[in-house]
Amino acid sequence: MKLCLFSVSYAGFWGQHALSLNEFIAQSAKLGYDSVMLMGKRPHLAPLDCSPELIESINGALEHHQIKCAIIGGYTDFAGSAAAEVPLIELQIQYVQQLAEIASQLGASTVRIFTAYDSPRQTPQALWNQTVSALQECCDRAAEYDVTLAIQNHHDVGVHSDALLELLFDIDRPNCKLGFDAWSPALRGENLFDAARKMAPHTAITTNADYIKLPRFTYQPDLINYQRQEPDLVRAVKFGTGFIDYSSFFHGLKEGGFNGIATYEMCSPIRGGGSLDNLNEYASEYLSWMKTHLL
């Protein structure tokens, strides 16, 4: 299993310290990661800003620091929730094609994408069909660059593991795999070992972070009491200290035959704040946990 760090962690979102792409590559190598996952949007690697000079600069940084670019992280939602005359689906297909081209130029074999959020504008079946059709075309275009698309199990369409497998079978493309993570099934109550073992044969990458649940209540003055609110607030903490049973998850993946890339990300506010030192400490803890428990 190769260990990878996602540049979104150092993109400046959620108050975190921001690094440029080349600074991030240098930091990842210094921490001891095998490879990096680069965020396919601003402020890092947006196709709009991607020039031959930028590709040359990134490849130079990768070579200098002796680290690989394994994955490009794309951001898609094939619900097409804008007005009907806006060609949102076509724009996203073109975006994924551009990310696949960039991936091939950087030596990355995988582009991570998402399905679709639920939409009141469409029936569930219509949204499903639209998502399948869009992903099929994305796969066909990515195949021209010998790139695999990995569907991450975060968006509403196909979010449950059984539904995601069904979606994958409907897409029916050899370069369509899964980016199967523990976060979503853990929050929704799936058995992590069983789900991971079942999904492992179809999984190219997994992206990991750990969280705690913070119960929420609202005060009811008439009752002089509190009412429980659902769902809980979820907050990122150091890897291995949260509620997600990553030991079961990874053992399920390994038993199912997974031998792909495991990526660490900090894509929300984290306990301790967003200083560079704290980000590096979190990223180092992931490496330590993985090497101690799995490698």
XYZ file of C-alpha atoms in Angstrom:
295
model
C 0.000 0.000 0.000
C 1.494 3.357 -1.064
C 0.944 6.400 1.184
C -0.098 9.690 -0.365
C -0.849 13.234 0.877
C -3.604 15.411 -0.629
C -2.767 19.040 -1.414
C -6.238 20.228 -0.353
C -4.856 19.918 3.184
C -2.520 22.853 2.499
C -4.744 24.918 0.197
C -5.752 27.531 2.780
C -9.376 26.441 3.098
C -11.019 26.318 6.557
C -8.349 28.653 7.943
C -5.457 26.300 7.203
C -1.975 27.497 6.291
C -1.595 27.689 2.514
C 1.291 26.314 0.478
C 1.882 26.605 -3.244
C 1.942 23.356 -5.186
C 5.717 23.193 -5.319
C 5.974 24.036 -1.612
C 3.441 21.300 -0.892
C 5.416 18.769 -2.935
C 8.566 19.650 -1.003
C 6.721 19.378 2.327
C 5.208 15.983 1.436
C 8.598 14.576 0.541
C 10.126 15.960 3.740
C 7.408 14.263 5.799
C 8.149 10.926 4.120
C 5.173 10.328 1.810
C 5.491 8.122 -1.274
C 3.328 10.322 -3.484
C 0.983 13.294 -3.663
C -2.596 13.893 -4.745
C -3.018 17.314 -6.350
C -6.262 19.267 -6.071
C -7.709 19.921 -9.525
C -8.993 23.439 -8.813
C -7.753 26.799 -7.595
C -5.563 27.667 -5.804
C -3.593 24.586 -6.864
C -4.117 22.891 -10.235
C -7.104 24.355 -12.068
C -7.185 23.526 -15.790
C -7.836 27.213 -16.486
C -4.427 28.060 -15.068
C -2.539 25.007 -16.281
C 0.151 25.982 -18.787
C 3.072 23.995 -20.221
C 5.326 26.053 -17.969
C 3.334 25.066 -14.862
C 3.433 21.374 -15.812
C 7.187 21.633 -16.343
C 7.591 23.330 -12.957
C 5.553 20.672 -11.134
C 7.393 17.824 -12.852
C 10.655 19.485 -11.908
C 9.606 19.711 -8.262
C 8.483 16.073 -8.239
C 11.782 14.930 -9.718
C 13.847 17.140 -7.421
C 12.133 15.886 -4.280
C 11.931 12.275 -5.553
C 8.197 11.930 -5.032
C 5.438 10.941 -7.451
C 2.123 12.508 -8.388
C -0.306 9.591 -8.141
C -3.758 11.196 -8.264
C -5.488 14.365 -9.450
C -8.504 15.295 -7.337
C -11.465 16.403 -9.430
C -14.652 18.018 -8.108
C -17.892 17.089 -9.852
C -21.638 17.071 -9.233
C -23.570 15.608 -12.142
C -26.969 16.680 -10.818
C -26.963 19.592 -13.243
C -28.855 21.779 -10.794
C -28.450 25.017 -12.749
C -31.050 26.332 -15.192
C -31.789 23.878 -17.983
C -30.118 25.993 -20.663
C -26.739 25.923 -18.868
C -24.647 23.004 -20.226
C -23.371 22.051 -16.774
C -22.974 18.344 -17.545
C -20.946 19.012 -20.693
C -18.774 21.532 -18.843
C -17.968 18.964 -16.173
C -17.205 16.251 -18.709
C -14.775 18.642 -20.388
C -13.271 19.445 -16.968
C -12.703 15.754 -16.218
C -11.156 15.270 -19.666
C -8.783 18.171 -18.985
C -7.832 16.686 -15.607
C -7.103 13.359 -17.296
C -4.807 15.100 -19.756
C -3.026 16.900 -16.908
C -2.723 13.610 -15.020
C -1.032 11.974 -17.991
C 1.438 14.869 -18.232
C 2.350 14.491 -14.547
C 2.608 10.706 -14.560
C -0.562 10.210 -12.505
C -2.743 7.225 -13.351
C -5.928 8.266 -11.523
C -8.393 11.139 -11.399
C -10.732 11.177 -8.404
C -14.322 12.320 -9.090
C -17.767 12.375 -7.425
C -21.271 11.373 -8.532
C -24.123 13.820 -7.775
C -25.943 15.366 -4.869
C -29.649 14.707 -4.615
C -31.735 17.171 -6.620
C -35.409 18.119 -6.186
C -35.486 18.906 -9.907
C -35.268 15.231 -10.899
C -36.643 11.875 -9.859
C -34.077 9.526 -8.279
C -34.082 7.278 -11.370
C -33.620 10.198 -13.772
C -30.727 11.524 -11.691
C -29.188 8.056 -11.561
C -29.403 7.671 -15.345
C -27.946 11.141 -15.927
C -25.045 10.414 -13.585
C -24.314 7.060 -15.229
C -24.347 8.595 -18.696
C -22.041 11.443 -17.677
C -19.594 9.102 -15.962
C -19.527 6.782 -18.964
C -18.513 9.650 -21.223
C -15.943 10.849 -18.676
C -14.429 7.354 -18.604
C -14.320 7.109 -22.382
C -12.537 10.444 -22.642
C -10.132 9.644 -19.782
C -9.263 6.344 -21.469
C -7.663 8.308 -24.313
C -4.992 9.318 -21.789
C -4.764 5.879 -20.152
C -6.268 7.321 -16.958
C -8.563 5.591 -14.467
C -11.435 7.461 -12.838
C -12.014 6.695 -9.158
C -15.500 7.475 -7.831
C -15.319 8.649 -4.230
C -18.239 7.545 -2.041
C -19.268 10.957 -0.709
C -22.095 12.349 -2.864
C -25.733 11.273 -2.505
C -26.094 9.173 -5.657
C -24.609 5.756 -4.911
C -23.408 6.748 -1.450
C -24.318 3.434 0.202
C -21.858 0.690 -0.692
C -24.507 -1.567 -2.260
C -25.799 1.328 -4.370
C -22.259 2.307 -5.357
C -21.559 -1.208 -6.645
C -24.789 -1.102 -8.631
C -23.760 2.250 -10.098
C -20.343 0.888 -11.007
C -21.922 -2.061 -12.830
C -24.232 0.296 -14.733
C -21.294 2.481 -15.793
C -19.545 -0.662 -17.066
C -16.201 0.850 -18.041
C -12.871 -0.899 -17.376
C -11.210 2.362 -16.300
C -13.948 3.187 -13.771
C -12.949 2.182 -10.243
C -13.757 3.332 -6.733
C -12.207 5.765 -4.317
C -13.661 3.963 -1.318
C -13.365 5.775 2.017
C -14.342 4.846 5.576
C -15.753 8.254 6.558
C -19.130 8.016 4.834
C -20.019 4.380 5.704
C -18.871 4.949 9.294
C -21.189 7.938 9.677
C -24.086 6.037 8.108
C -23.611 2.893 10.211
C -22.272 0.387 7.671
C -20.055 -2.412 8.941
C -16.615 -1.162 7.900
C -14.871 -4.515 7.632
C -17.625 -6.109 5.547
C -18.076 -3.064 3.324
C -14.347 -2.665 2.733
C -13.850 -6.342 1.910
C -16.746 -6.247 -0.556
C -15.575 -3.061 -2.259
C -11.856 -3.854 -2.267
C -11.754 -5.656 -5.660
C -13.163 -2.512 -7.300
C -11.153 0.057 -5.339
C -8.185 1.950 -6.779
C -7.641 4.474 -3.991
C -8.852 5.298 -0.502
C -8.726 8.736 1.129
C -8.572 8.877 4.901
C -9.132 11.226 7.821
C -10.413 10.678 11.361
C -13.166 12.461 13.265
C -14.999 12.749 16.541
C -18.752 13.196 16.911
C -19.977 16.120 19.000
C -23.621 15.641 20.143
C -25.923 18.642 19.658
C -28.795 19.831 21.878
C -31.151 22.818 21.939
C -32.546 24.213 25.159
C -36.343 24.043 25.602
C -37.277 26.765 28.140
C -40.856 25.514 28.653
C -39.496 22.122 29.695
C -36.404 23.400 31.497
C -34.580 20.730 29.549
C -32.659 19.996 26.345
C -33.806 18.335 23.132
C -31.392 16.110 21.195
C -30.624 17.309 17.681
C -29.534 15.107 14.799
C -27.086 14.677 13.216
C -24.033 15.221 15.379
C -21.405 17.801 14.558
C -18.294 16.076 13.217
C -14.782 17.430 13.752
C -11.416 16.235 12.402
C -8.829 14.961 14.883
C -5.474 13.188 14.630
C -5.595 9.886 12.807
C -6.413 6.950 15.049
C -7.997 9.079 17.793
C -11.502 9.403 16.332
C -14.577 7.192 16.136
C -13.790 5.534 12.789
C -12.544 1.964 13.160
C -9.727 2.170 10.642
C -8.189 -1.099 11.780
C -11.311 -2.977 10.674
C -11.597 -0.893 7.515
C -8.061 -1.520 6.321
C -8.103 -5.166 7.258
C -11.293 -5.522 5.218
C -9.627 -3.805 2.255
C -6.544 -5.984 2.502
C -8.557 -9.196 2.862
C -10.510 -8.189 -0.229
C -7.286 -7.772 -2.194
C -6.758 -3.999 -2.143
C -3.162 -2.947 -2.742
C -3.654 0.580 -4.029
C -2.979 4.081 -2.735
C -4.015 5.311 0.714
C -4.205 9.104 0.880
C -4.416 11.379 3.890
C -6.420 14.582 3.741
C -7.349 17.473 6.018
C -10.460 18.815 4.295
C -12.215 20.489 7.228
C -11.247 22.461 10.331
C -8.997 20.360 12.557
C -8.500 20.250 16.303
C -5.606 22.515 17.223
C -6.028 24.980 14.371
C -4.614 25.393 10.887
C -1.002 26.382 11.529
C 1.653 24.780 9.354
C 3.108 23.011 12.375
C -0.255 21.496 13.291
C -0.949 20.404 9.710
C 2.458 18.732 9.535
C 1.874 17.036 12.884
C -1.426 15.578 11.648
C 0.162 14.432 8.370
C 3.044 12.813 10.260
C 0.656 11.032 12.631
C -1.076 9.378 9.679
C 2.229 7.984 8.425
C 3.103 6.754 11.899
C -0.281 5.056 12.405
C -0.229 3.369 9.010
C 3.322 2.090 9.374
C 2.644 0.828 12.896
C -0.670 -0.904 12.152
C -0.532 -1.958 8.515
C 2.790 -1.727 6.733
